[in-house]
Short mmCIF file of C-alpha atoms in Angstrom, two decimals:
data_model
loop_
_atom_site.label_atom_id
_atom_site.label_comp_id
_atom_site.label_asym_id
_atom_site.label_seq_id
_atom_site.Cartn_x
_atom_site.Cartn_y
_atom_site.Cartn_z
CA UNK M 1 0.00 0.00 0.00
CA UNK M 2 1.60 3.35 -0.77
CA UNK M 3 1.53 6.59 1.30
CA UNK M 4 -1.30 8.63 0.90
CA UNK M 5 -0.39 12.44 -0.30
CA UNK M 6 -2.24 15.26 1.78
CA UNK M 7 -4.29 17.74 -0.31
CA UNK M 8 -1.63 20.87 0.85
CA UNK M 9 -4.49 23.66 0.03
CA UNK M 10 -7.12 21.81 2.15
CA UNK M 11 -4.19 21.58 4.56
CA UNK M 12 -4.44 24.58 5.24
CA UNK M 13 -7.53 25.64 5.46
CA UNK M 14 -9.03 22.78 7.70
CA UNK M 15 -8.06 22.03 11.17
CA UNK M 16 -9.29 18.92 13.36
CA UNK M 17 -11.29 19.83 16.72
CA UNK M 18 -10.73 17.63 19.97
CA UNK M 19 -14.02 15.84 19.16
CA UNK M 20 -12.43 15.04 15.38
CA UNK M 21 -14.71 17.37 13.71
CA UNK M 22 -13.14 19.72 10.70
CA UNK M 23 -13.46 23.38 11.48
CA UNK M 24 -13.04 26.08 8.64
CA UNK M 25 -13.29 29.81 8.02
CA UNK M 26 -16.46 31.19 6.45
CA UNK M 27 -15.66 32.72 2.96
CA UNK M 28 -16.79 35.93 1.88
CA UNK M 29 -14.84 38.11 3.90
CA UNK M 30 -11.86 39.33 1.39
CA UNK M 31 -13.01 41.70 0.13
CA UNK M 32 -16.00 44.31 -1.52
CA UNK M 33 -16.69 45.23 2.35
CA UNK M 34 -18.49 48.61 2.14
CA UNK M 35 -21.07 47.12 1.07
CA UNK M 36 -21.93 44.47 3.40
CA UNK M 37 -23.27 45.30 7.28
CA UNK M 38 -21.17 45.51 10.08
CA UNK M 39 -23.43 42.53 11.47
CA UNK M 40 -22.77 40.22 8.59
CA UNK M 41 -19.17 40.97 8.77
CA UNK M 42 -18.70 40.40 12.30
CA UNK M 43 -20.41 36.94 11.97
CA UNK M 44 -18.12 35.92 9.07
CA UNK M 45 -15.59 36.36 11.88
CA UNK M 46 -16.22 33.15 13.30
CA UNK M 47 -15.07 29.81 12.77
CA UNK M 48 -17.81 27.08 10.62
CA UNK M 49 -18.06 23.14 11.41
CA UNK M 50 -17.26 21.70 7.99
CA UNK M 51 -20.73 20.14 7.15
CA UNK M 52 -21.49 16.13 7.25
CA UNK M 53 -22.59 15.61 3.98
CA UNK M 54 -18.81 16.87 3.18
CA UNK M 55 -16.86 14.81 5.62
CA UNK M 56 -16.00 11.89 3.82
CA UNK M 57 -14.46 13.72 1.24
CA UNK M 58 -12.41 15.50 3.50
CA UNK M 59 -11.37 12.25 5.07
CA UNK M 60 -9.93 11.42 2.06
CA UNK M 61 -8.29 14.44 1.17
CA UNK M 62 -6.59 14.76 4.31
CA UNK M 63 -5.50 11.55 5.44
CA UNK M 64 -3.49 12.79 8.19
CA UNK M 65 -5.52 15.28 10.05
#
């Protein structure tokens, strides 16, 4: 069996929780600003639980987490 190669750009945008669940950052926040609420940006802010439906792909992807 060979050694699995980590998807590098997933990587790095994923991280593993103590419970072993994938948390993210919400997208949307780069940039055209001025014309999105101080509310919506704030909340963009926070961290995401990658959802279940996509978990098994990111299993895959990032055999190593």
């Amino acid at each position: 069996m060979p050694k699995l190669k980590t998807n590098k750009s997933a990587a790095k945008r994923f991280k593993k929780t103590g419970t072993g669940k994938l948390k993210r950052m919400k997208a949307y926040k780069s940039h055209i600003l001025t014309k999105k609420s101080a509310k919506r940006k704030r909340n963009l802010r926070k961290a995401a639980i990658t959802d279940a439906t996509n978990v098994k792909n990111m299993k895959k992807i990032l055999p190593y987490l």
